Amino acid sequence: MNYHSATHKEIFEELTTQKEGLGHEDARQRLGEHGANELEGKSGKSIWRLILNQFLDVMILILLAAAVVSLLVGEGSDAIVILVIVVLNAIIGFVQEYRAEKAIEALRNMSAPEAVVRREGTEKQVEATELVPGDIVLLEAGNLVPADLRLYEAAALKVEEAALTGESEAVTKTTEPITDEDPPLGDRVNMAYKGTIVKDGRGEGVVVATGMETEMGRIAQMLDESDSETPLQKRLATFGKQLSIAVIVICALLYGVGLLRGEEPLRMLLTAISLAVAAIPEALPAVVTIALALGAKRMAKQNALIRQLPAVETLGSVTYVCSDKTGTITQNQMTVQETWQPDDMVLPERTDLTKEQLLLLCMALNHDVNKDEEGNYLGDPTEIALVEYVRQQEGYEQDWEEQYPRADEVPFDSTRKRMTTIHEFGDKYLVITKGASEAMDDVSVQEAGPILRRAEELAHEGMRVISYSYKVMDSLLKDHNPDTAESDLDFVGMAAMIDPPREAVQDAIAECFAAGITPVMITGDHPATAKAIATQVGILQKESDKVITGKELGKLSPEEFEQEVESIKVYARVSPEQKLNIVTALQKRDQFVAMTGDGVNDAPALKKANIGIAMGITGTDVTKEASHMILLDDNFATILKAVREGRRIFDNIRKFIKYTLTSNTGEIWTLFLAPLLGLPLPLLPIHILWINLVTDGLPGLALAAEPVEKNTMQRPPHDPAEGIFNRSLVIHIAWVGILMGIICLGTQVVSMRLDNPKWQTMVFTVLSLSQLGHALAIRSDKVSLFRQGLLSNKQLSLAVAFTILLQLAVIYVPFLQNMFHTQALNWGELGACLGVSSLIFGAVEVEKWIKRRRGGAVS
């Protein structure tokens, strides 16, 4: 049954109840039938299951295998390092998953603890969990609505529904049936929903839904079901699978070739195993974690608090930002933009007020705004905006409130859409009426046409228009009949107000487009207001950009909506399911979606989005728990700062992969080609492990601190369909790895022909130093290191310097020489190693120069 469209009598018959309430026995039976009035969630995973899940990732399994291999070859220190990395990642993953399960629990905690009901004609307080359909609930200011109610009595009742609908202003409630077939939640003004707050007045309603059947319950169900995997998780999983296959094949080939050449089987087995360990970038999870943690720390300083570390990188792939309007794009503070008065306005007799002052006087007197002890305004946001405007004007007189005290009033109600106050005015009484412009049509004596036309023009600009009329009476009302007070009025003027955009948001929207990101506004406000703000900030730019309402959206099939979704830039008056549908439709179009929100109604969409962004100031606990990131300042512009950081993180992770896989490829070619060329194995297993953990590790970790490149926000997002490897990365890894192998083998051949017994130490040193030069060269894809400067990433410069010292120690410290089977090089040999290894740095710098020539200068 559509309770909002039914009469009171029909509802009472449907639910077999009455205004006196249910009987106690009847209520007990219904509680057994319908269950407790509380939100449920699917049974959470056990702690042990959550822990086990952290060790089922492909990359983690590879690392565990690498630890076992390290133990087999007698390298216990390697195994310990790998296991520490695995455990740290497991702890981080466990904490993230455990915290994500808290969203439903926070939603449950929004339930009202107690409710006032009428049962068998007597009012009593009961636990809100005991409410059942058919119960009669009494509401008053300050109450949390305990269940979904159909109101049948409402006395100046206002309910704040921001948590459910996104509307910032309290909604005035009525009791009459709604004739619209399927109005959005915000327009069902005869309903009060579970979890919303009564701001003013009182009312009575019949419970029509409890627990998971309520609108809040439906949101809880969506929140329980919706989820999304981050691009980083997808890319690393794919990378791990590809790498594991490649490692097995390469090691098997190396072992087979070695046996064919007559190498000792045990030594070849150890070499193949060592190469397997070397080929697996076990520092990758650590690098990813460190890069994300550093990014999260930087973002927190810019008012973006990361709840789940992978969300940092996810931001770099975002192609759509679906943002709430109120408080994020706008200031969440109604502000009077202009006033308008007709030329033929009538002034009251015996007064020295100008027509401008008369409008200010009406605005100054007709309101219910007060101040608290600290001087802050208390009351309806619209009235506060009007009062603040008046008191800033030159014509305002501070003694007006004392000079014209209120003598009587006719409160606002949603049928009349007007509020009237009556004030002492010398020996007479001044009647001031304010309300919607169309509501003044039948009470003012002026011709309505010009007034309504101007009001309509302002409304089309997204303004909320409040009109004022007045008259002077000889005496006070005797019957308090609104028709008596609100008749034969003279129109004074109108005030047009709007929640203005934040200062930096227009630049942020422009930056979105420059960065290849499409901004979309999703709001609970009316279409005209949404369209005006979207146009003003630059979201609506082309004629093909569409504005759609929730009602219009409901008429589209999923297939039709999916075809249209990329052309729709503004959504107005949408429901929680529709917000979720918007995110889902965009994802089906291969978009990566960031969704902002503050209300409970946003939580499912935030959880489903690739990156859910909750508001730190206005956001509910439910929304924050469901989110990946929290905006501490509720500012849209902060999202772009986070996106920039996300792109930096992805770039740095890719730089590490470029560095470590190029190094590993160089090692593989060196070891694989040597037997084919009839050369002895150029490296021992201990050399491979040393290079893998020290030469690869320290500079690789330092790449996580690489500063953001200048053109980061002038290029498109990372292609969500593209893995970690793109064509450019694969080509680089291939040719630099081959060159590295050729240089190392060339060093081996020349040294052996010169009968130098230190040839293996020289190959070991050339490979190590080549990789360090490569680390410095790949800091940017195009910009030269000489332009960047060594000190622009001090961590990397220090890591390279420290690694060189460690390499020298392995060569020259006696007990390390015994451990690593190295020999001390003379100055000429060391200089030759340094010169040959620098070829890698020079070659990569030439590659970047060619890219600059092809793609234009890099700023």
XYZ file of C-alpha atoms in Angstrom, residues 134-634:
501
model
C -0.314 0.005 13.656
C 1.215 1.670 16.729
C 0.273 5.311 17.337
C 3.404 7.428 17.918
C 3.457 10.963 19.345
C 6.166 13.333 18.135
C 7.512 16.623 19.481
C 10.520 18.849 18.909
C 13.820 17.097 19.592
C 12.522 13.563 18.985
C 14.293 11.109 16.714
C 11.559 9.526 14.581
C 11.537 5.866 15.749
C 9.887 4.186 12.714
C 8.286 5.091 9.385
C 5.048 6.942 10.192
C 2.040 8.153 8.212
C 1.092 11.430 9.886
C -2.548 12.181 10.603
C -1.964 15.143 12.909
C 0.656 17.903 12.435
C 0.792 21.213 14.325
C 3.580 23.370 12.862
C 5.529 20.109 12.581
C 8.950 20.363 10.917
C 11.259 17.398 10.411
C 14.912 17.550 9.395
C 15.457 14.846 6.776
C 18.970 15.755 5.598
C 20.370 12.385 6.670
C 17.827 10.590 4.483
C 17.079 12.883 1.530
C 19.996 15.339 1.409
C 17.658 18.354 1.862
C 19.369 20.867 4.153
C 16.163 22.581 5.340
C 13.627 21.097 7.720
C 10.459 19.936 5.935
C 7.051 21.238 7.032
C 4.727 18.260 7.428
C 1.073 17.951 6.425
C -1.558 15.229 6.828
C -3.475 15.186 3.540
C -2.976 12.385 0.968
C -0.477 13.067 -1.839
C -1.950 12.657 -5.303
C 1.335 12.179 -7.198
C 1.728 8.569 -8.234
C 5.308 8.062 -7.074
C 6.768 11.179 -5.440
C 10.392 11.147 -4.188
C 10.956 10.797 -0.452
C 11.512 14.528 -0.031
C 8.043 15.263 -1.420
C 6.176 12.784 0.805
C 5.390 15.510 3.301
C 2.754 13.468 5.128
C 5.343 10.842 6.118
C 7.975 10.870 8.882
C 10.837 8.427 8.433
C 12.921 6.464 10.895
C 16.162 8.201 11.855
C 15.051 11.756 10.967
C 14.771 14.508 13.591
C 11.754 16.581 14.679
C 12.886 20.228 14.717
C 9.660 22.096 15.569
C 6.022 21.540 16.433
C 4.270 18.324 17.333
C 2.441 15.547 15.549
C 0.914 12.099 15.657
C 1.332 9.261 13.217
C 0.649 5.587 12.715
C 3.583 3.204 12.290
C 3.519 1.776 8.758
C 6.970 0.131 8.680
C 9.548 -1.064 11.204
C 13.061 -2.497 11.138
C 14.386 -3.499 7.738
C 11.062 -2.541 6.097
C 11.700 1.157 6.796
C 13.443 3.458 4.331
C 16.468 3.388 6.650
C 16.326 -0.418 6.595
C 16.316 -0.495 2.815
C 19.436 1.676 2.835
C 21.058 -0.687 5.350
C 20.354 -3.586 3.008
C 21.930 -1.771 0.055
C 24.922 -0.841 2.213
C 25.309 -4.461 3.230
C 25.365 -5.614 -0.397
C 27.298 -2.919 -2.251
C 31.074 -3.080 -2.514
C 33.842 -2.400 -4.989
C 37.408 -3.552 -5.571
C 40.131 -0.942 -5.964
C 42.100 -0.690 -9.225
C 45.287 -1.220 -7.264
C 44.007 -4.548 -5.949
C 42.930 -5.581 -9.456
C 46.215 -4.524 -11.043
C 48.424 -6.183 -8.423
C 46.394 -9.405 -8.617
C 46.799 -9.501 -12.412
C 50.474 -8.574 -12.116
C 51.064 -11.340 -9.583
C 49.501 -13.999 -11.808
C 51.475 -12.888 -14.867
C 54.713 -12.728 -12.919
C 54.328 -16.142 -11.303
C 53.892 -17.802 -14.713
C 56.857 -15.923 -16.187
C 59.119 -16.798 -13.246
C 58.338 -20.523 -13.467
C 58.988 -20.617 -17.216
C 62.254 -18.643 -17.058
C 63.680 -20.616 -14.149
C 62.809 -23.937 -15.800
C 64.514 -22.815 -19.023
C 67.606 -21.605 -17.182
C 67.898 -24.874 -15.252
C 67.428 -26.914 -18.441
C 70.024 -24.949 -20.427
C 72.503 -25.233 -17.564
C 72.114 -28.992 -17.415
C 72.571 -29.271 -21.199
C 75.840 -27.345 -20.872
C 77.037 -29.771 -18.228
C 76.730 -27.472 -15.217
C 76.525 -29.100 -11.792
C 72.812 -29.916 -11.151
C 72.782 -28.704 -7.511
C 74.494 -25.450 -8.384
C 72.065 -24.855 -11.287
C 69.141 -25.619 -9.004
C 70.365 -23.071 -6.447
C 70.940 -20.509 -9.227
C 67.482 -21.073 -10.693
C 65.895 -20.787 -7.244
C 67.902 -17.650 -6.498
C 66.815 -16.166 -9.799
C 63.195 -16.981 -8.927
C 63.568 -15.045 -5.693
C 65.277 -12.215 -7.590
C 62.571 -12.087 -10.235
C 59.837 -11.617 -7.639
C 59.758 -7.986 -6.458
C 59.054 -8.840 -2.812
C 59.574 -5.214 -1.876
C 56.516 -4.305 -3.987
C 53.936 -4.661 -1.178
C 56.187 -2.673 1.132
C 56.703 0.012 -1.512
C 52.961 0.169 -2.172
C 52.190 0.407 1.543
C 54.846 3.063 2.170
C 53.763 5.075 -0.893
C 50.130 4.945 0.212
C 50.954 5.776 3.824
C 53.101 8.767 2.837
C 50.347 9.918 0.487
C 47.719 9.546 3.206
C 49.861 11.601 5.581
C 50.284 14.379 3.016
C 46.564 14.332 2.205
C 45.572 14.606 5.874
C 47.466 17.900 6.007
C 45.261 19.054 3.107
C 42.002 18.088 4.898
C 41.554 14.718 3.180
C 41.543 11.879 5.708
C 42.113 8.426 4.200
C 40.285 5.533 5.886
C 41.494 2.788 3.522
C 45.021 3.055 2.114
C 44.250 1.681 -1.387
C 41.865 4.628 -1.804
C 44.882 6.928 -2.178
C 45.893 5.242 -5.419
C 42.286 4.778 -6.533
C 41.960 8.551 -6.752
C 44.535 8.550 -9.536
C 42.180 6.481 -11.708
C 39.002 8.461 -11.066
C 37.197 9.525 -14.247
C 33.934 10.782 -12.672
C 33.317 12.750 -9.487
C 29.680 12.617 -8.377
C 29.323 15.327 -5.776
C 26.556 16.471 -3.486
C 25.733 20.154 -3.928
C 24.961 21.459 -0.462
C 28.048 22.145 1.621
C 30.483 20.626 -0.875
C 30.011 22.678 -4.031
C 28.094 25.366 -2.130
C 28.703 26.968 1.267
C 25.646 25.407 2.986
C 24.640 28.889 4.057
C 21.651 30.630 2.501
C 22.550 34.171 1.445
C 20.332 36.971 0.137
C 21.581 37.890 -3.333
C 19.198 40.729 -4.184
C 15.894 42.409 -3.379
C 13.233 43.719 -5.739
C 10.405 46.241 -5.270
C 7.788 47.483 -7.762
C 7.878 51.156 -8.807
C 4.254 51.748 -7.763
C 4.672 50.472 -4.206
C 2.372 52.075 -1.614
C 3.876 53.487 1.611
C 1.914 53.598 4.895
C 0.520 56.960 6.012
C 2.251 59.084 8.659
C 5.685 57.495 8.335
C 9.090 58.769 7.293
C 10.228 55.363 6.015
C 11.528 55.109 2.458
C 10.266 52.204 0.326
C 13.643 50.479 0.762
C 13.423 50.902 4.535
C 9.875 49.556 4.598
C 11.059 46.293 3.020
C 13.936 46.133 5.495
C 11.493 46.788 8.356
C 9.249 43.933 7.228
C 12.242 41.611 6.952
C 13.562 42.732 10.362
C 10.270 42.115 12.213
C 8.689 39.067 10.553
C 10.818 36.139 11.765
C 11.382 33.804 14.721
C 15.184 34.056 14.870
C 16.877 34.349 18.282
C 20.438 34.450 19.562
C 22.155 32.074 21.968
C 24.464 33.079 24.814
C 27.422 33.254 22.429
C 25.615 35.518 19.979
C 24.976 32.866 17.330
C 21.697 32.950 15.418
C 19.178 30.183 16.161
C 16.271 29.348 13.866
C 15.331 28.428 10.327
C 18.291 28.881 7.901
C 16.141 30.905 5.496
C 15.048 33.315 8.219
C 18.609 33.597 9.531
C 19.778 34.569 6.027
C 17.109 37.274 5.831
C 17.956 38.665 9.285
C 21.696 38.713 8.575
C 21.078 40.558 5.318
C 18.858 43.198 6.934
C 21.233 43.941 9.770
C 24.061 44.611 7.309
C 22.129 47.294 5.364
C 22.628 51.034 5.850
C 18.894 51.754 6.151
C 18.429 49.322 9.051
C 17.628 50.889 12.447
C 18.658 48.862 15.491
C 15.718 50.064 17.606
C 13.039 48.790 15.200
C 12.432 45.625 17.228
C 11.813 47.718 20.387
C 9.931 50.471 18.573
C 7.534 48.019 16.882
C 7.084 45.095 19.338
C 5.161 42.010 18.246
C 1.560 42.040 19.445
C 0.152 38.987 17.680
C 0.938 36.436 14.965
C -0.524 33.881 12.586
C 2.020 30.990 12.357
C 3.138 29.539 9.056
C 1.437 26.468 7.698
C 2.043 24.595 4.484
C -1.505 25.121 3.168
C -1.364 28.925 3.252
C 2.439 29.022 2.661
C 2.489 32.274 4.603
C 3.513 33.626 8.007
C 2.041 36.812 9.481
C 3.195 38.925 12.419
C 1.356 41.953 13.860
C 3.267 44.798 15.535
C 2.448 47.960 17.482
C 2.705 50.867 15.042
C 2.041 54.068 16.975
C -1.671 53.932 17.884
C -2.311 51.371 15.138
C -1.006 47.914 14.208
C 1.309 46.933 11.375
C 0.506 43.573 9.720
C 3.443 41.945 7.896
C 2.959 38.819 5.809
C 5.759 36.877 4.162
C 5.676 33.732 2.046
C 6.056 32.267 -1.408
C 5.257 34.760 -4.172
C 2.381 32.679 -5.560
C 0.876 32.568 -2.062
C 0.646 36.377 -2.062
C -1.439 36.451 -5.232
C -4.815 36.156 -3.519
C -4.078 38.426 -0.530
C -2.423 41.466 -2.162
C -4.316 44.261 -3.891
C -1.666 44.858 -6.565
C -1.755 43.223 -9.991
C 0.019 39.902 -9.562
C 1.443 39.597 -13.089
C 4.619 41.690 -12.848
C 5.345 40.334 -9.364
C 4.999 36.695 -10.382
C 7.010 37.244 -13.569
C 9.916 38.680 -11.584
C 9.669 35.889 -9.021
C 9.736 33.312 -11.822
C 12.814 34.934 -13.388
C 14.655 34.746 -10.078
C 13.529 31.147 -9.516
C 14.927 30.156 -12.924
C 18.262 31.558 -11.741
C 18.120 29.045 -8.893
C 17.008 31.595 -6.295
C 14.567 30.974 -3.473
C 12.163 33.916 -3.450
C 10.397 35.257 -0.348
C 7.775 38.005 -0.825
C 6.514 40.562 1.706
C 3.196 42.438 1.954
C 1.716 44.694 4.660
C -1.254 46.670 5.852
C -2.091 48.908 8.822
C -5.043 48.003 11.114
C -6.792 50.059 13.759
C -7.073 47.178 16.253
C -5.875 43.638 16.903
C -7.600 40.549 15.583
C -10.398 39.184 17.723
C -10.903 35.785 16.101
C -7.292 35.028 14.979
C -8.721 34.140 11.603
C -5.889 34.134 9.037
C -8.316 35.291 6.337
C -8.937 38.487 8.310
C -5.271 39.336 8.839
C -4.082 38.233 5.399
C -6.363 40.260 3.152
C -6.190 43.593 1.292
C -2.404 43.692 1.659
C -0.027 46.030 -0.152
C 2.959 44.322 -1.777
C 6.315 45.583 -0.432
C 8.946 43.571 -2.276
C 10.797 40.306 -2.433
C 14.144 38.912 -1.354
C 15.955 36.359 -3.515
C 18.474 34.063 -1.849
C 20.660 31.128 -2.718
C 23.263 28.874 -1.155
C 26.267 30.331 -3.062
C 29.159 28.257 -4.433
C 32.361 27.935 -2.440
C 35.114 30.311 -3.525
C 37.557 27.744 -4.924
C 35.030 25.364 -6.448
C 34.874 26.981 -9.908
C 38.640 26.615 -10.330
C 38.407 23.036 -9.037
C 35.729 22.184 -11.612
C 37.893 23.659 -14.387
C 40.830 21.610 -13.106
C 38.616 18.518 -13.235
C 37.998 18.988 -16.941
C 41.685 19.721 -17.583
C 42.567 16.480 -15.806
C 40.084 14.456 -17.856
C 37.643 14.050 -14.970
C 33.907 14.657 -15.424
C 32.203 16.376 -12.459
C 28.544 15.492 -11.808
C 26.168 17.101 -9.312
C 23.747 14.878 -7.403
C 21.454 16.789 -5.064
C 18.182 16.632 -3.203
C 17.379 20.207 -4.249
C 14.985 21.333 -6.954
C 16.129 21.160 -10.607
C 16.113 24.937 -11.152
C 18.427 25.539 -8.195
C 20.682 22.642 -9.165
C 20.895 23.797 -12.788
C 21.707 27.390 -11.800
C 24.523 26.367 -9.468
C 25.884 23.803 -11.943
C 25.978 26.444 -14.676
C 27.605 28.988 -12.391
C 30.449 26.689 -11.315
C 30.991 25.251 -14.807
C 29.588 21.717 -14.512
C 27.085 22.429 -17.278
C 29.127 23.580 -20.286
C 27.598 22.122 -23.434
C 24.092 22.012 -24.843
C 24.260 18.224 -24.746
C 24.784 18.273 -20.967
C 21.559 17.103 -19.345
C 19.717 17.805 -16.093
C 17.401 15.047 -14.878
C 15.114 14.585 -11.874
C 14.691 11.443 -9.840
C 11.157 11.107 -11.163
C 12.354 11.256 -14.784
C 15.164 8.855 -13.965
C 12.663 6.375 -12.543
C 10.931 6.152 -15.917
C 14.107 4.977 -17.697
C 14.935 1.297 -17.966
C 18.423 0.256 -16.745
C 19.517 -0.160 -20.355
C 18.185 3.271 -21.383
C 19.824 4.896 -18.375
C 23.172 3.243 -19.085
C 23.101 4.715 -22.604
C 22.284 8.199 -21.259
C 24.371 8.272 -18.082
C 27.517 9.847 -19.566
C 25.572 12.829 -20.919
C 23.775 13.588 -17.615
C 25.661 16.132 -15.529
C 23.054 17.112 -12.905
C 20.674 14.889 -10.920
C 17.989 16.519 -8.775
C 15.622 15.014 -6.208
C 17.028 11.487 -6.407
C 16.417 8.566 -4.038
C 19.059 6.397 -2.300
C 18.527 3.557 -4.804
C 18.972 5.982 -7.683
C 22.268 7.274 -6.285
C 23.464 3.710 -6.152
C 22.146 3.129 -9.688
C 24.038 6.180 -10.972
C 27.328 4.852 -9.651
C 26.590 1.359 -10.993
C 25.625 2.644 -14.461
C 28.830 4.679 -14.745
C 30.910 1.704 -13.662
C 29.234 -0.403 -16.344
C 30.479 2.197 -18.825
C 34.026 1.465 -17.606
C 34.256 4.627 -15.537
C 35.979 4.882 -12.159
C 33.639 6.814 -9.899
C 34.243 8.997 -6.842
C 31.050 9.743 -4.929
C 30.693 12.325 -2.168
C 27.960 12.441 0.421
C 27.000 13.287 3.967
C 23.635 11.671 4.670
C 22.671 8.108 5.444
C 21.066 8.045 1.990
C 24.538 8.429 0.434
C 26.161 5.511 2.280
C 25.314 2.657 -0.149
C 26.484 4.693 -3.144
C 29.684 5.663 -1.311
C 30.436 2.041 -0.503
C 29.710 0.942 -4.082
C 31.763 3.746 -5.633
C 35.395 3.106 -6.493
C 36.183 5.881 -4.026
C 33.536 6.942 -1.502
C 34.122 10.386 0.006
C 32.275 11.381 3.196
C 31.873 14.880 4.572
C 33.806 15.407 7.798
C 31.704 18.312 9.110
C 28.159 17.393 8.101
C 28.612 13.674 7.445
C 26.859 11.055 9.560
C 28.800 8.264 11.258
C 27.211 5.791 8.847
C 28.507 7.693 5.834
C 31.996 7.987 7.283
C 32.152 4.269 8.075
C 31.041 3.400 4.521
C 33.556 5.757 2.919
C 37.147 5.358 1.767
C 38.046 8.996 2.428
C 36.694 11.838 4.578
C 36.840 15.518 3.575
C 37.623 17.328 6.819
C 36.593 20.693 5.333
C 33.640 19.402 3.216
